[in-house]
Amino acid sequence: LVLVLSSRLLQAVCINAVRGNPDSVIAAIDHFCQNQEWAMNVGDEKGAILDSVVMETSPSTVLELGTYCGYSAVRIMRLLPPATRFITLEMNPDYAAVARQVIQHAGLQDKVCLVEGKSADLIPKMADMFGIRTFDFVFFDHWKDCYLPDIRLLEDCGLLDQGSVVLADNVLCPGAPEYLDYVRSSLRFSSRFYRSHLEYTRVLDGLESRTQTGPGSHCGR
Ligand code: SAM
Ligand code: MG
């Protein structure tokens, strides 16, 4: 039996992580990626930055774009109270199946709502599907060419409000230049760059946060 990378990662979690212990699931994934195979989780170094922005924001509604194996979902939700609404979107059904098991192993299945599908199709349905009006925190970590269209879509759907924080991973590697131009040039947001490294490497990378300074609307477009 030949397993694909995401299944090998899941196997490492099942063997090495303590059931019901999110920190142990995170540690098992990081150990696997540092010592066996690279995988595209946000990783430990940028993960610590993600943790600090999540804690600073203290959100009650959270959206993640790009679940992959569930590493960042576990990372974020281990920090937030059970009443937090957390929705994560993943378009690849094989990754979604792995993520469900990783999240279950961490004991967070009741706190995480994983939806299969493409961000462009699902973002406009958030209000109808979940009754969510705005997200306090959004983590962008899906394909980089979706960052700019998806932030505009979130704005157009009225899903971001004053104080909403959007944190985007990999803004240098692989990079999202049009997205960076957009968030850095707008007067409606304040943005901040967190310098770091591509997960499990010494390659320069970073996260960009964008905090909305004015009330949300359909942004006049
Ligand atoms: N956030 C994850 C973590 O740190 O553990 C890593 C996410 S990985 C870098 C990107 C994921 O986004 C892939 O699993 C891919 O299938 C998914 N994806 C890419 N574009 C997407 C889209 N438009 N809608 C939904 N999922 C998408
Ligand atoms: Mg990433």
Coordinates of C-alpha atoms and ligand atoms in Angstrom, one line a residue:
L1 CA 0.0 0.0 0.0
V2 CA 1.4 3.3 -1.1
L3 CA 0.2 6.3 1.0
V4 CA 0.2 9.9 -0.3
L5 CA 1.9 12.5 1.8
S6 CA -1.3 13.7 3.6
S7 CA -2.0 10.1 4.7
R8 CA 1.6 9.6 5.8
L9 CA 1.2 12.8 7.9
L10 CA -2.1 11.4 9.4
Q11 CA -0.3 8.2 10.2
A12 CA 2.4 10.1 12.1
V13 CA -0.4 11.8 14.1
C14 CA -2.2 8.6 14.9
I15 CA 1.1 6.9 16.0
N16 CA 2.7 9.8 17.9
A17 CA 0.1 12.2 19.2
V18 CA -1.9 11.8 22.3
R19 CA -5.6 11.6 21.6
G20 CA -7.5 14.7 22.7
N21 CA -4.4 16.7 23.0
P22 CA -4.1 19.5 20.4
D23 CA -0.5 20.5 21.4
S24 CA 0.6 16.9 20.9
V25 CA -1.0 16.8 17.5
I26 CA 0.8 20.0 16.5
A27 CA 4.1 18.7 17.8
A28 CA 3.7 15.3 16.0
I29 CA 3.0 17.1 12.6
D30 CA 6.0 19.5 13.1
H31 CA 8.3 16.6 14.0
F32 CA 7.2 14.7 10.9
C33 CA 7.7 17.7 8.7
Q34 CA 11.1 18.6 10.2
N35 CA 12.5 15.1 10.2
Q36 CA 10.7 13.1 7.5
E37 CA 8.8 15.1 4.8
W38 CA 8.1 18.7 4.1
A39 CA 4.4 19.6 4.0
M40 CA 2.6 22.9 3.4
N41 CA 1.3 23.5 7.0
V42 CA 1.9 27.0 8.4
G43 CA 4.5 25.3 10.6
D44 CA 5.9 26.1 14.0
E45 CA 7.7 29.4 13.4
K46 CA 4.9 31.2 11.6
G47 CA 2.5 29.3 13.8
A48 CA 3.7 31.2 16.8
I49 CA 3.0 34.4 15.0
L50 CA -0.5 33.1 14.0
D51 CA -1.1 32.2 17.7
S52 CA -0.2 35.7 18.9
V53 CA -2.4 37.4 16.3
V54 CA -5.3 35.1 17.2
M55 CA -4.9 35.8 20.9
E56 CA -4.6 39.6 20.3
T57 CA -7.8 39.5 18.2
S58 CA -9.7 37.2 20.5
P59 CA -12.3 36.5 17.8
S60 CA -15.8 35.0 18.2
T61 CA -16.1 34.2 14.5
V62 CA -13.2 32.8 12.5
L63 CA -12.9 31.8 8.8
E64 CA -9.9 29.8 7.4
L65 CA -9.3 29.5 3.7
G66 CA -7.3 26.3 3.0
T67 CA -7.5 23.6 5.6
Y68 CA -5.1 21.0 4.1
C69 CA -4.5 18.5 6.9
G70 CA -6.0 20.6 9.6
Y71 CA -2.7 21.7 11.3
S72 CA -3.6 25.5 11.4
A73 CA -7.2 24.7 12.3
V74 CA -6.0 22.7 15.3
R75 CA -3.5 25.5 16.1
I76 CA -6.1 28.2 16.0
M77 CA -9.0 26.4 17.8
R78 CA -6.9 25.1 20.7
L79 CA -6.6 28.8 21.7
L80 CA -10.3 29.8 21.5
P81 CA -13.3 29.0 23.7
P82 CA -15.8 26.4 22.6
A83 CA -18.4 29.0 21.7
T84 CA -16.2 30.4 19.0
R85 CA -17.6 29.9 15.5
F86 CA -14.8 28.4 13.4
I87 CA -15.3 27.6 9.7
T88 CA -12.5 26.2 7.5
L89 CA -12.8 25.7 3.7
E90 CA -11.0 23.0 1.7
M91 CA -11.6 22.2 -2.0
N92 CA -9.7 18.9 -2.1
P93 CA -11.8 16.1 -0.7
D94 CA -8.8 13.9 0.1
Y95 CA -7.2 16.6 2.2
A96 CA -10.6 17.3 3.8
A97 CA -10.9 13.6 4.8
V98 CA -7.4 13.7 6.4
A99 CA -8.1 17.0 8.2
R100 CA -11.3 15.6 9.7
Q101 CA -9.3 12.8 11.2
V102 CA -6.5 15.0 12.4
I103 CA -9.1 17.4 14.0
Q104 CA -10.9 14.4 15.6
H105 CA -7.6 13.1 17.0
A106 CA -7.0 16.5 18.6
G107 CA -10.5 16.3 20.1
L108 CA -11.6 19.5 18.4
Q109 CA -14.3 18.0 16.1
D110 CA -17.1 19.8 17.9
K111 CA -15.4 23.2 17.6
V112 CA -14.4 23.0 13.9
C113 CA -16.8 23.2 11.0
L114 CA -15.0 22.0 7.8
V115 CA -16.7 22.7 4.6
E116 CA -15.6 21.1 1.3
G117 CA -15.6 23.4 -1.7
K118 CA -14.0 26.4 -3.3
S119 CA -13.7 29.7 -1.5
A120 CA -15.2 31.6 -4.4
D121 CA -18.4 29.5 -4.3
L122 CA -18.7 29.3 -0.5
I123 CA -17.9 32.8 0.7
P124 CA -21.1 34.2 -0.7
K125 CA -23.1 31.5 1.1
M126 CA -21.6 32.1 4.6
A127 CA -24.6 34.2 5.8
D128 CA -27.2 31.7 4.5
M129 CA -25.3 28.5 5.5
F130 CA -24.2 29.6 9.0
G131 CA -26.0 32.8 9.8
I132 CA -22.7 34.6 10.2
R133 CA -22.8 38.3 9.5
T134 CA -19.1 39.2 9.9
F135 CA -15.9 37.4 10.7
D136 CA -13.6 38.8 13.4
F137 CA -10.6 36.9 12.1
V138 CA -9.8 35.4 8.7
F139 CA -6.8 33.2 7.9
F140 CA -5.7 33.2 4.3
D141 CA -3.6 30.1 3.4
H142 CA -5.1 28.7 0.2
W143 CA -3.7 29.2 -3.4
K144 CA -2.0 32.5 -3.6
D145 CA -3.8 33.7 -6.8
C146 CA -7.1 33.5 -4.8
Y147 CA -6.0 36.0 -2.1
L148 CA -6.9 39.2 -4.0
P149 CA -10.2 38.0 -5.5
D150 CA -11.2 36.5 -2.2
I151 CA -10.5 39.6 0.0
R152 CA -12.6 41.6 -2.5
L153 CA -15.4 39.0 -2.3
L154 CA -15.4 39.0 1.5
E155 CA -15.7 42.8 1.4
D156 CA -18.4 42.7 -1.3
C157 CA -20.4 40.2 0.8
G158 CA -20.1 42.5 3.8
L159 CA -18.3 39.8 5.8
L160 CA -15.6 42.2 7.2
D161 CA -16.3 44.9 9.7
Q162 CA -14.4 47.5 11.7
G163 CA -11.7 45.6 13.7
S164 CA -11.9 42.5 11.5
V165 CA -8.4 41.1 11.1
V166 CA -7.3 39.2 7.9
L167 CA -4.0 37.4 8.3
A168 CA -2.4 36.1 5.1
D169 CA 0.3 33.4 5.0
N170 CA 3.1 33.1 2.4
V171 CA 3.0 36.7 1.2
L172 CA 6.7 36.4 0.2
C173 CA 7.0 32.7 -0.6
P174 CA 5.3 31.6 -2.9
G175 CA 4.2 35.3 -2.6
A176 CA 1.0 37.2 -3.3
P177 CA 2.2 40.6 -4.8
E178 CA -1.1 41.9 -6.0
Y179 CA -2.7 41.1 -2.7
L180 CA 0.1 42.9 -0.8
D181 CA -0.3 46.0 -3.1
Y182 CA -4.0 46.0 -2.4
V183 CA -3.9 45.8 1.4
R184 CA -0.9 48.1 1.7
S185 CA -2.3 50.9 -0.5
S186 CA -5.8 51.1 1.0
L187 CA -6.7 53.8 3.5
R188 CA -9.5 51.6 4.9
F189 CA -7.1 49.1 6.5
S190 CA -3.9 49.2 8.5
S191 CA -1.5 46.5 7.6
R192 CA 1.5 45.0 9.2
F193 CA 4.1 42.5 8.0
Y194 CA 5.5 39.8 10.2
R195 CA 8.9 38.6 8.9
S196 CA 9.5 34.9 9.2
H197 CA 10.5 31.8 7.2
L198 CA 8.7 29.4 4.9
E199 CA 7.5 26.5 7.0
Y200 CA 10.3 24.1 8.0
T201 CA 13.0 26.0 6.0
R202 CA 15.2 29.0 6.3
V203 CA 13.7 30.6 3.1
L204 CA 12.4 34.1 3.8
D205 CA 8.6 34.4 4.1
G206 CA 6.1 36.2 6.2
L207 CA 2.5 36.9 7.2
E208 CA 0.6 40.1 6.5
S209 CA -2.2 41.3 8.7
R210 CA -4.8 43.7 7.6
T211 CA -7.0 45.3 10.2
Q212 CA -10.1 47.2 9.0
T213 CA -10.1 50.7 10.4
G214 CA -13.6 51.8 9.3
P215 CA -17.0 50.1 9.4
G216 CA -17.8 47.4 6.9
S217 CA -20.1 48.0 4.0
H218 CA -20.2 46.8 0.5
C219 CA -17.2 49.0 0.2
G220 CA -18.7 51.3 -2.3
R221 CA -18.0 49.1 -5.3
Ligands
SAM1 N1 -3.7 26.2 6.4 C1 -3.1 24.9 6.3 C2 -2.2 24.7 7.5 O1 -1.4 25.6 7.8 O2 -2.2 23.6 8.1 C3 -2.4 24.8 5.0 C4 -3.2 25.1 3.8 S1 -2.4 24.6 2.3 C5 -1.1 25.7 2.2 C6 -3.5 25.2 1.0 C7 -4.8 24.4 0.9 O3 -5.8 25.3 0.3 C8 -4.7 23.2 0.0 O4 -5.1 22.1 0.8 C9 -5.7 23.5 -1.1 O5 -6.3 22.3 -1.6 C10 -6.6 24.5 -0.5 N2 -7.2 25.4 -1.5 C11 -6.5 26.1 -2.5 N3 -7.3 27.0 -3.1 C12 -8.5 26.9 -2.5 C13 -9.8 27.5 -2.7 N4 -9.9 28.5 -3.6 N5 -10.8 27.1 -1.9 C14 -10.7 26.2 -1.0 N6 -9.5 25.5 -0.7 C15 -8.5 25.9 -1.5
MG2 MG 0.9 28.7 4.1

